[in-house]
Amino acid sequence: MKTRTSVLYKDGFWAFLMLLPNIVGFLMFLLLPVLATFVISFSGWNLTDSFQFNGFRNYKELFQDPVFPQVLGNTFYFTLVSVPVGIVLSLLLAVFLNQKLNLMRFYRAAFFIPVISSMVAVGVIWQWIYNPEFGLLNYALSWFGIDGPAWLTSTHWAMPAIIITSIWKSLGFNMLIFLAGLQSISESYYEAADIDGASWFSKFRNITVPLLSPTTFFVTVMSVINSFQVFDTVYLMTQGGPARTTSVLVFYIFQNAFQYFRMGYASAMAYVLFFIVLIVTFVQFWRQKKWSIY
Amino acid sequence: MKKWSIATAALLILALLLAACGGGKNEAAPSPQSSASAASGGDSQGGKQEQVTLKFMGWEVSPLETESVKKGLDLFMKENPNIKVEYTTIPGGTQYVAKMQALVLGNEAPDVFFLQSDYYRDFVKRKSLLDITDRVNNEGVADDLIDSAVKLSTVDNKYYGIEACIVAPVVYYNKDLFDKAGVAYPPTDPNKAWTWQEFADAAKKLTVKNGSKVDQYGVYGLENYYMTIAEIMSNGGNWFSEDLKKSAANTPEVKEVLQAIADLRKKDGVSPEAKLLTNSGMSPAQMLQTGKIAMLVDGSWSLQELSHMNFKVGMGVLPKFKDAVTHGQAHLHVASANTKHPEEAWKLIKFLSSEEYQLQNVKAGLWLPNHKSLYTEEGIQKWLTAGVHPDGFKDMIPYFTSSKPYPYALLSSQKIQEDTTAELDKFFIGNQSVDDTVKNIETLANKDIAANS
Amino acid sequence: MKPRYWMKPAAHAILLLGSAVMLFPFIWSLCTSLKNLNEVFTYPPKFLGEHLKFSNYLHMTDRFPFDLFFFNTLKITVIVVVFQLVTSSMAGYVFARLRFRFRDGLFGLYLATLMVPAQVTMIPTFLLMKFYGLLDTHWSLILPGLVSAFGTFLLRQFFSTIPGALEEAAKIDGCTPFGIYWRIFVPLSKPALATLGIFITMGTWNDFVNPLVFLSSMKKMTLTLGLANMQGLYSTDWPGLMAATVITVLPILIVFLLAQDLFVRGVTLSGLKGE
């Protein structure tokens, strides 16, 4: 009938036609700024008219900047705590939700409301909750005889506070995806296990967890990417303080760009972040191959 | 037949979809142009009677301030019927600076805008602001300004903007709590200012304990970077050398002040834990009102809020180490270097720095004047308002007229400011020693000054 | 998995508690928006003030034209949602089902842009917008919103799961790729489109950085920008601020509640769960 090349050609034509609006927009509004940032990262541009290349100087400076390891450490702290805790919590909630419950729709909506709310609005509310004197969190803790800390202004508790808010905000999203994953696991696996007389927990461990691994993988990758790019929560709630304990990478990038007027340096840092995320994502893909044998 | 009609229909739809996107872009193009041409329509001739629209941008400081900006602009437009001012507020803080940077770079900056004092010199350095030196000097606009305002508004003797007013750190107190404890009120006359020891003693007497729990603290508000400055100046020190070329953090003057402030909380227990002010949603004024604290060290701007809170509020000068000193700064009104209407922009800046404009916010307690003439016996009568300005306020006048310029407005460096704040946090909140703190600040600041020069 | 007898009560207990934690901040802000200013800081905290003060909502437009902000946001969101669904689904289909040169490379490029934080590309994007002549127009928010790497990715994943048999049948009937997309893939992907639709609504409605950078006139601003504007440096009008917060969150909540079932089905069916 048709040769392979003509099929290729025909697809190419239609692919071009149907991609056109998307690709024009992609080039004009997404790719161009991303590439421009890459070029800027090799310059000492300080947001004036003059623009001079300075090779790898920005990248070298990263190794001498005493703040950089600190913000990198904070970013890892945030990621390493918020991702696992967020995933475990959302998985557990999804398991509980994955049965015929009366208030199912209510629960789902309740957990999803933080996801759809704007961070500007959420930041306003949470700052208030964390207020050490009048805040609701410390008021609630006082019922249990706990004298709550000055959350956002404590060098120990500011980062946990940021993490709590972030988990609160994204929990519903991950939960919903886990729920979707759970619902697509065939009942027959469990029936087989029932015949063997397996306990609930052993079924959870030996059937649910492995069969859910593609979903877990997706949630992990997305959470890790988002965690490395955390900005809004920090910007709106602590401005990186106190003592830079909540200053994360993107926040420091923003400060360099707009408060210290070092666009070149900020861009270089952005690309370092980009490569970290890229590497972490690749590692996860590579590990996934070992994971999901099912 | 059917197949073909479907294919054609599909193609038509596709064409429509594509056209819809393309059409969108075509429609988009003319709209900014047309609005731009509308805006610049009348002024190309530059004739005096030509209608001119000035774009003016600021941030929402408080509802009252925005209100008074609008009132002021109405007045200005009445006086200058050929000038129309379009005032827009955008979110403040670093968002404002980020946005302004973008606007300046894109040659889209508003004709006149607010600028934070600690970014002013950055914008001057990048040549983003209109030089108004000649106009200021010819019309004698700066003659009546107090020294700190002149110093802050000039860069190498040139004017690129004029400071809006001044705000300065002061002490507020809740009179009822003082009466109950039988402690004399903090003085208003700078010559009679409390020594640090007297201040600390008063704070001790005003601290009320209930078992291990403290019901009422003596004082709050000193543990942040802004508030340390006045005390350091009072001790004869500063964060920087006179010529701003070196950090002066590692000096006995600075160390003594930092230790004294920290001792209030850590040793004497007369000041509450952590800085509640910076990040909490609540204004510290509420703590004073509700009797959580007896004295509050805060900016002069808080008077507007405090005076409406239905409790007996008093105001006094800060305690001194050697001299009674405070510092002043405020945002500046500046014009874009690329404004098409420099003459009209200047008129607006001049109006915004006038007595007439300043008075509204001064009367409300939000601002302090930066005009000498408003601090004369006669001038004070124009704004001193019963029910806003507490008893003895007049005694504080010399304190404000001799206010020192805010050092960070002179040495614009956000990096140093952030580094200093981070180190001070480690000292006040964490356990870093005062010696390490000032050493670290010195190292970081000197490094940054060297990098910038 | 068959639930155990203890699962249901336990689930209700945990989920109720969880829902309370999730909803409480919103309920609290709703309550605060109905209080008098001097009732805001009472301690211990109270849910409601003496009287419900609905006037906080009426006075919202006194200082900022929130009604205008609302319609601006609505207009931008509706246009972006409609068009982005079209472009993303076409591109998603192309990447999932058509074979052409550079396909994988191009798709990789799409994904890579997801990893560069928006705060950095702000200045280049602003200068580009200036170049295109779109500054201070709603087009500056609409046009970039017409395409999305995430949307393309999401729908590509979904389209990959649709069995090839349907497509083969249509091909034999002589359908063009566009015909297949339009006749087969679009009708099959309503839940996925609903899912993406909610995501786009969320992203566009709540977007803060782009409106901040691109818009300069008050009458063109959006809700989040108005809200951030209102948080003045010394502003303590908490009831007013909370009223604005409620107005910002409420519409999107209604959209979600209306489309909830379709949305959830979309998540279940689409590639989102990682298959």
mmCIF file with all atom_site columns, C-alpha atoms in Angstrom, chain C residues 57-200:
data_model
loop_
_atom_site.group_PDB
_atom_site.id
_atom_site.type_symbol
_atom_site.label_atom_id
_atom_site.label_alt_id
_atom_site.label_comp_id
_atom_site.label_asym_id
_atom_site.label_entity_id
_atom_site.label_seq_id
_atom_site.pdbx_PDB_ins_code
_atom_site.Cartn_x
_atom_site.Cartn_y
_atom_site.Cartn_z
_atom_site.occupancy
_atom_site.B_iso_or_equiv
_atom_site.pdbx_formal_charge
_atom_site.auth_seq_id
_atom_site.auth_comp_id
_atom_site.auth_asym_id
_atom_site.auth_atom_id
_atom_site.pdbx_PDB_model_num
ATOM 1   C CA . TYR C 1 57  ? -17.489 42.710 51.666 1.00 0.00 ? 57  TYR C CA 1
ATOM 2   C CA . LEU C 1 58  ? -19.380 45.782 50.543 1.00 0.00 ? 58  LEU C CA 1
ATOM 3   C CA . HIS C 1 59  ? -16.482 48.036 51.455 1.00 0.00 ? 59  HIS C CA 1
ATOM 4   C CA . MET C 1 60  ? -13.988 45.936 49.574 1.00 0.00 ? 60  MET C CA 1
ATOM 5   C CA . THR C 1 61  ? -14.329 48.033 46.458 1.00 0.00 ? 61  THR C CA 1
ATOM 6   C CA . ASP C 1 62  ? -13.777 51.298 48.339 1.00 0.00 ? 62  ASP C CA 1
ATOM 7   C CA . ARG C 1 63  ? -10.054 51.294 47.968 1.00 0.00 ? 63  ARG C CA 1
ATOM 8   C CA . PHE C 1 64  ? -9.411  48.825 45.177 1.00 0.00 ? 64  PHE C CA 1
ATOM 9   C CA . PRO C 1 65  ? -11.758 48.016 42.312 1.00 0.00 ? 65  PRO C CA 1
ATOM 10  C CA . PHE C 1 66  ? -12.137 44.377 43.266 1.00 0.00 ? 66  PHE C CA 1
ATOM 11  C CA . ASP C 1 67  ? -15.172 43.990 41.028 1.00 0.00 ? 67  ASP C CA 1
ATOM 12  C CA . LEU C 1 68  ? -13.017 44.956 38.075 1.00 0.00 ? 68  LEU C CA 1
ATOM 13  C CA . PHE C 1 69  ? -10.187 42.682 39.236 1.00 0.00 ? 69  PHE C CA 1
ATOM 14  C CA . PHE C 1 70  ? -12.699 39.873 39.419 1.00 0.00 ? 70  PHE C CA 1
ATOM 15  C CA . PHE C 1 71  ? -13.930 40.302 35.854 1.00 0.00 ? 71  PHE C CA 1
ATOM 16  C CA . ASN C 1 72  ? -10.409 40.725 34.506 1.00 0.00 ? 72  ASN C CA 1
ATOM 17  C CA . THR C 1 73  ? -9.368  37.490 36.153 1.00 0.00 ? 73  THR C CA 1
ATOM 18  C CA . LEU C 1 74  ? -12.480 35.718 34.954 1.00 0.00 ? 74  LEU C CA 1
ATOM 19  C CA . LYS C 1 75  ? -12.005 36.876 31.380 1.00 0.00 ? 75  LYS C CA 1
ATOM 20  C CA . ILE C 1 76  ? -8.350  35.882 31.240 1.00 0.00 ? 76  ILE C CA 1
ATOM 21  C CA . THR C 1 77  ? -8.999  32.519 32.869 1.00 0.00 ? 77  THR C CA 1
ATOM 22  C CA . VAL C 1 78  ? -11.875 31.555 30.571 1.00 0.00 ? 78  VAL C CA 1
ATOM 23  C CA . ILE C 1 79  ? -9.956  32.432 27.404 1.00 0.00 ? 79  ILE C CA 1
ATOM 24  C CA . VAL C 1 80  ? -6.804  30.666 28.554 1.00 0.00 ? 80  VAL C CA 1
ATOM 25  C CA . VAL C 1 81  ? -8.674  27.536 29.602 1.00 0.00 ? 81  VAL C CA 1
ATOM 26  C CA . VAL C 1 82  ? -10.533 27.191 26.315 1.00 0.00 ? 82  VAL C CA 1
ATOM 27  C CA . PHE C 1 83  ? -7.541  27.791 24.083 1.00 0.00 ? 83  PHE C CA 1
ATOM 28  C CA . GLN C 1 84  ? -4.991  25.912 26.096 1.00 0.00 ? 84  GLN C CA 1
ATOM 29  C CA . LEU C 1 85  ? -7.193  22.837 26.101 1.00 0.00 ? 85  LEU C CA 1
ATOM 30  C CA . VAL C 1 86  ? -7.202  22.948 22.310 1.00 0.00 ? 86  VAL C CA 1
ATOM 31  C CA . THR C 1 87  ? -3.481  23.508 21.822 1.00 0.00 ? 87  THR C CA 1
ATOM 32  C CA . SER C 1 88  ? -2.427  21.065 24.539 1.00 0.00 ? 88  SER C CA 1
ATOM 33  C CA . SER C 1 89  ? -4.699  18.307 23.334 1.00 0.00 ? 89  SER C CA 1
ATOM 34  C CA . MET C 1 90  ? -3.558  18.699 19.731 1.00 0.00 ? 90  MET C CA 1
ATOM 35  C CA . ALA C 1 91  ? 0.092   18.714 20.754 1.00 0.00 ? 91  ALA C CA 1
ATOM 36  C CA . GLY C 1 92  ? -0.468  15.891 23.218 1.00 0.00 ? 92  GLY C CA 1
ATOM 37  C CA . TYR C 1 93  ? -2.045  13.840 20.448 1.00 0.00 ? 93  TYR C CA 1
ATOM 38  C CA . VAL C 1 94  ? 0.791   14.587 18.061 1.00 0.00 ? 94  VAL C CA 1
ATOM 39  C CA . PHE C 1 95  ? 3.449   13.601 20.570 1.00 0.00 ? 95  PHE C CA 1
ATOM 40  C CA . ALA C 1 96  ? 1.574   10.479 21.620 1.00 0.00 ? 96  ALA C CA 1
ATOM 41  C CA . ARG C 1 97  ? 0.404   9.122  18.282 1.00 0.00 ? 97  ARG C CA 1
ATOM 42  C CA . LEU C 1 98  ? 2.212   10.570 15.302 1.00 0.00 ? 98  LEU C CA 1
ATOM 43  C CA . ARG C 1 99  ? 5.637   9.646  14.110 1.00 0.00 ? 99  ARG C CA 1
ATOM 44  C CA . PHE C 1 100 ? 7.877   12.387 12.819 1.00 0.00 ? 100 PHE C CA 1
ATOM 45  C CA . ARG C 1 101 ? 11.455  13.437 12.972 1.00 0.00 ? 101 ARG C CA 1
ATOM 46  C CA . PHE C 1 102 ? 12.751  15.196 16.131 1.00 0.00 ? 102 PHE C CA 1
ATOM 47  C CA . ARG C 1 103 ? 9.673   14.113 18.052 1.00 0.00 ? 103 ARG C CA 1
ATOM 48  C CA . ASP C 1 104 ? 11.466  12.862 21.142 1.00 0.00 ? 104 ASP C CA 1
ATOM 49  C CA . GLY C 1 105 ? 13.967  15.701 21.122 1.00 0.00 ? 105 GLY C CA 1
ATOM 50  C CA . LEU C 1 106 ? 11.223  18.288 20.873 1.00 0.00 ? 106 LEU C CA 1
ATOM 51  C CA . PHE C 1 107 ? 9.225   16.647 23.621 1.00 0.00 ? 107 PHE C CA 1
ATOM 52  C CA . GLY C 1 108 ? 12.321  16.532 25.835 1.00 0.00 ? 108 GLY C CA 1
ATOM 53  C CA . LEU C 1 109 ? 12.733  20.261 25.293 1.00 0.00 ? 109 LEU C CA 1
ATOM 54  C CA . TYR C 1 110 ? 9.151   20.808 26.446 1.00 0.00 ? 110 TYR C CA 1
ATOM 55  C CA . LEU C 1 111 ? 9.797   18.870 29.622 1.00 0.00 ? 111 LEU C CA 1
ATOM 56  C CA . ALA C 1 112 ? 13.109  20.623 30.282 1.00 0.00 ? 112 ALA C CA 1
ATOM 57  C CA . THR C 1 113 ? 11.421  24.035 30.405 1.00 0.00 ? 113 THR C CA 1
ATOM 58  C CA . LEU C 1 114 ? 9.401   22.764 33.339 1.00 0.00 ? 114 LEU C CA 1
ATOM 59  C CA . MET C 1 115 ? 12.590  22.606 35.373 1.00 0.00 ? 115 MET C CA 1
ATOM 60  C CA . VAL C 1 116 ? 13.653  26.250 35.076 1.00 0.00 ? 116 VAL C CA 1
ATOM 61  C CA . PRO C 1 117 ? 12.084  28.369 37.815 1.00 0.00 ? 117 PRO C CA 1
ATOM 62  C CA . ALA C 1 118 ? 9.876   31.204 36.563 1.00 0.00 ? 118 ALA C CA 1
ATOM 63  C CA . GLN C 1 119 ? 11.482  33.783 38.845 1.00 0.00 ? 119 GLN C CA 1
ATOM 64  C CA . VAL C 1 120 ? 14.621  33.718 36.732 1.00 0.00 ? 120 VAL C CA 1
ATOM 65  C CA . THR C 1 121 ? 13.037  34.042 33.330 1.00 0.00 ? 121 THR C CA 1
ATOM 66  C CA . MET C 1 122 ? 11.037  37.022 34.537 1.00 0.00 ? 122 MET C CA 1
ATOM 67  C CA . ILE C 1 123 ? 13.280  39.741 33.096 1.00 0.00 ? 123 ILE C CA 1
ATOM 68  C CA . PRO C 1 124 ? 13.863  38.078 29.695 1.00 0.00 ? 124 PRO C CA 1
ATOM 69  C CA . THR C 1 125 ? 10.142  37.392 29.453 1.00 0.00 ? 125 THR C CA 1
ATOM 70  C CA . PHE C 1 126 ? 9.359   40.990 30.295 1.00 0.00 ? 126 PHE C CA 1
ATOM 71  C CA . LEU C 1 127 ? 11.711  42.253 27.599 1.00 0.00 ? 127 LEU C CA 1
ATOM 72  C CA . LEU C 1 128 ? 10.171  39.858 25.083 1.00 0.00 ? 128 LEU C CA 1
ATOM 73  C CA . MET C 1 129 ? 6.697   41.083 25.975 1.00 0.00 ? 129 MET C CA 1
ATOM 74  C CA . LYS C 1 130 ? 7.890   44.595 25.423 1.00 0.00 ? 130 LYS C CA 1
ATOM 75  C CA . PHE C 1 131 ? 9.279   43.510 22.058 1.00 0.00 ? 131 PHE C CA 1
ATOM 76  C CA . TYR C 1 132 ? 5.954   41.960 21.116 1.00 0.00 ? 132 TYR C CA 1
ATOM 77  C CA . GLY C 1 133 ? 4.198   45.132 22.268 1.00 0.00 ? 133 GLY C CA 1
ATOM 78  C CA . LEU C 1 134 ? 2.014   43.294 24.759 1.00 0.00 ? 134 LEU C CA 1
ATOM 79  C CA . LEU C 1 135 ? 2.955   45.020 28.013 1.00 0.00 ? 135 LEU C CA 1
ATOM 80  C CA . ASP C 1 136 ? 0.118   46.169 30.207 1.00 0.00 ? 136 ASP C CA 1
ATOM 81  C CA . THR C 1 137 ? -2.457  44.313 28.137 1.00 0.00 ? 137 THR C CA 1
ATOM 82  C CA . HIS C 1 138 ? -4.346  41.198 29.071 1.00 0.00 ? 138 HIS C CA 1
ATOM 83  C CA . TRP C 1 139 ? -2.811  39.597 26.002 1.00 0.00 ? 139 TRP C CA 1
ATOM 84  C CA . SER C 1 140 ? 0.472   39.396 27.904 1.00 0.00 ? 140 SER C CA 1
ATOM 85  C CA . LEU C 1 141 ? -1.226  36.896 30.201 1.00 0.00 ? 141 LEU C CA 1
ATOM 86  C CA . ILE C 1 142 ? -3.435  35.219 27.615 1.00 0.00 ? 142 ILE C CA 1
ATOM 87  C CA . LEU C 1 143 ? -0.968  34.507 24.818 1.00 0.00 ? 143 LEU C CA 1
ATOM 88  C CA . PRO C 1 144 ? 1.695   32.731 26.913 1.00 0.00 ? 144 PRO C CA 1
ATOM 89  C CA . GLY C 1 145 ? -1.152  30.882 28.583 1.00 0.00 ? 145 GLY C CA 1
ATOM 90  C CA . LEU C 1 146 ? -2.235  29.416 25.266 1.00 0.00 ? 146 LEU C CA 1
ATOM 91  C CA . VAL C 1 147 ? 0.497   26.825 25.464 1.00 0.00 ? 147 VAL C CA 1
ATOM 92  C CA . SER C 1 148 ? 1.727   24.804 28.376 1.00 0.00 ? 148 SER C CA 1
ATOM 93  C CA . ALA C 1 149 ? 4.437   22.188 28.571 1.00 0.00 ? 149 ALA C CA 1
ATOM 94  C CA . PHE C 1 150 ? 2.655   20.608 31.509 1.00 0.00 ? 150 PHE C CA 1
ATOM 95  C CA . GLY C 1 151 ? -0.669  20.383 29.678 1.00 0.00 ? 151 GLY C CA 1
ATOM 96  C CA . THR C 1 152 ? 0.995   18.859 26.644 1.00 0.00 ? 152 THR C CA 1
ATOM 97  C CA . PHE C 1 153 ? 2.766   16.353 28.861 1.00 0.00 ? 153 PHE C CA 1
ATOM 98  C CA . LEU C 1 154 ? -0.415  15.457 30.741 1.00 0.00 ? 154 LEU C CA 1
ATOM 99  C CA . LEU C 1 155 ? -2.506  14.843 27.633 1.00 0.00 ? 155 LEU C CA 1
ATOM 100 C CA . ARG C 1 156 ? 0.273   12.999 25.869 1.00 0.00 ? 156 ARG C CA 1
ATOM 101 C CA . GLN C 1 157 ? 0.329   10.576 28.792 1.00 0.00 ? 157 GLN C CA 1
ATOM 102 C CA . PHE C 1 158 ? -3.413  10.184 28.569 1.00 0.00 ? 158 PHE C CA 1
ATOM 103 C CA . PHE C 1 159 ? -3.543  9.696  24.819 1.00 0.00 ? 159 PHE C CA 1
ATOM 104 C CA . SER C 1 160 ? -0.824  7.039  25.059 1.00 0.00 ? 160 SER C CA 1
ATOM 105 C CA . THR C 1 161 ? -3.221  4.862  27.039 1.00 0.00 ? 161 THR C CA 1
ATOM 106 C CA . ILE C 1 162 ? -5.954  4.834  24.392 1.00 0.00 ? 162 ILE C CA 1
ATOM 107 C CA . PRO C 1 163 ? -5.970  1.474  22.560 1.00 0.00 ? 163 PRO C CA 1
ATOM 108 C CA . GLY C 1 164 ? -4.563  1.591  19.039 1.00 0.00 ? 164 GLY C CA 1
ATOM 109 C CA . ALA C 1 165 ? -7.406  -0.479 17.569 1.00 0.00 ? 165 ALA C CA 1
ATOM 110 C CA . LEU C 1 166 ? -9.805  2.459  17.436 1.00 0.00 ? 166 LEU C CA 1
ATOM 111 C CA . GLU C 1 167 ? -7.302  4.476  15.548 1.00 0.00 ? 167 GLU C CA 1
ATOM 112 C CA . GLU C 1 168 ? -6.576  1.722  13.047 1.00 0.00 ? 168 GLU C CA 1
ATOM 113 C CA . ALA C 1 169 ? -10.268 1.429  12.246 1.00 0.00 ? 169 ALA C CA 1
ATOM 114 C CA . ALA C 1 170 ? -10.506 5.145  11.594 1.00 0.00 ? 170 ALA C CA 1
ATOM 115 C CA . LYS C 1 171 ? -7.386  5.067  9.461  1.00 0.00 ? 171 LYS C CA 1
ATOM 116 C CA . ILE C 1 172 ? -8.890  2.371  7.286  1.00 0.00 ? 172 ILE C CA 1
ATOM 117 C CA . ASP C 1 173 ? -11.908 4.628  6.945  1.00 0.00 ? 173 ASP C CA 1
ATOM 118 C CA . GLY C 1 174 ? -9.506  7.220  5.534  1.00 0.00 ? 174 GLY C CA 1
ATOM 119 C CA . CYS C 1 175 ? -9.532  9.653  8.421  1.00 0.00 ? 175 CYS C CA 1
ATOM 120 C CA . THR C 1 176 ? -6.715  12.161 8.581  1.00 0.00 ? 176 THR C CA 1
ATOM 121 C CA . PRO C 1 177 ? -4.740  12.395 11.824 1.00 0.00 ? 177 PRO C CA 1
ATOM 122 C CA . PHE C 1 178 ? -6.721  15.503 12.643 1.00 0.00 ? 178 PHE C CA 1
ATOM 123 C CA . GLY C 1 179 ? -9.940  13.643 11.966 1.00 0.00 ? 179 GLY C CA 1
ATOM 124 C CA . ILE C 1 180 ? -8.835  10.854 14.288 1.00 0.00 ? 180 ILE C CA 1
ATOM 125 C CA . TYR C 1 181 ? -7.909  13.358 16.943 1.00 0.00 ? 181 TYR C CA 1
ATOM 126 C CA . TRP C 1 182 ? -11.193 15.195 16.623 1.00 0.00 ? 182 TRP C CA 1
ATOM 127 C CA . ARG C 1 183 ? -13.525 12.239 16.165 1.00 0.00 ? 183 ARG C CA 1
ATOM 128 C CA . ILE C 1 184 ? -11.932 9.691  18.461 1.00 0.00 ? 184 ILE C CA 1
ATOM 129 C CA . PHE C 1 185 ? -9.467  11.150 20.897 1.00 0.00 ? 185 PHE C CA 1
ATOM 130 C CA . VAL C 1 186 ? -11.291 14.296 21.962 1.00 0.00 ? 186 VAL C CA 1
ATOM 131 C CA . PRO C 1 187 ? -14.607 12.581 22.769 1.00 0.00 ? 187 PRO C CA 1
ATOM 132 C CA . LEU C 1 188 ? -12.756 9.879  24.693 1.00 0.00 ? 188 LEU C CA 1
ATOM 133 C CA . SER C 1 189 ? -10.760 12.304 26.738 1.00 0.00 ? 189 SER C CA 1
ATOM 134 C CA . LYS C 1 190 ? -13.412 14.442 28.370 1.00 0.00 ? 190 LYS C CA 1
ATOM 135 C CA . PRO C 1 191 ? -12.308 13.514 31.899 1.00 0.00 ? 191 PRO C CA 1
ATOM 136 C CA . ALA C 1 192 ? -8.656  14.202 31.081 1.00 0.00 ? 192 ALA C CA 1
ATOM 137 C CA . LEU C 1 193 ? -9.623  17.525 29.555 1.00 0.00 ? 193 LEU C CA 1
ATOM 138 C CA . ALA C 1 194 ? -11.639 18.345 32.672 1.00 0.00 ? 194 ALA C CA 1
ATOM 139 C CA . THR C 1 195 ? -8.623  17.514 34.803 1.00 0.00 ? 195 THR C CA 1
ATOM 140 C CA . LEU C 1 196 ? -6.366  19.710 32.770 1.00 0.00 ? 196 LEU C CA 1
ATOM 141 C CA . GLY C 1 197 ? -9.072  22.373 32.705 1.00 0.00 ? 197 GLY C CA 1
ATOM 142 C CA . ILE C 1 198 ? -9.064  22.535 36.479 1.00 0.00 ? 198 ILE C CA 1
ATOM 143 C CA . PHE C 1 199 ? -5.292  22.728 36.551 1.00 0.00 ? 199 PHE C CA 1
ATOM 144 C CA . ILE C 1 200 ? -5.282  25.558 34.040 1.00 0.00 ? 200 ILE C CA 1
#
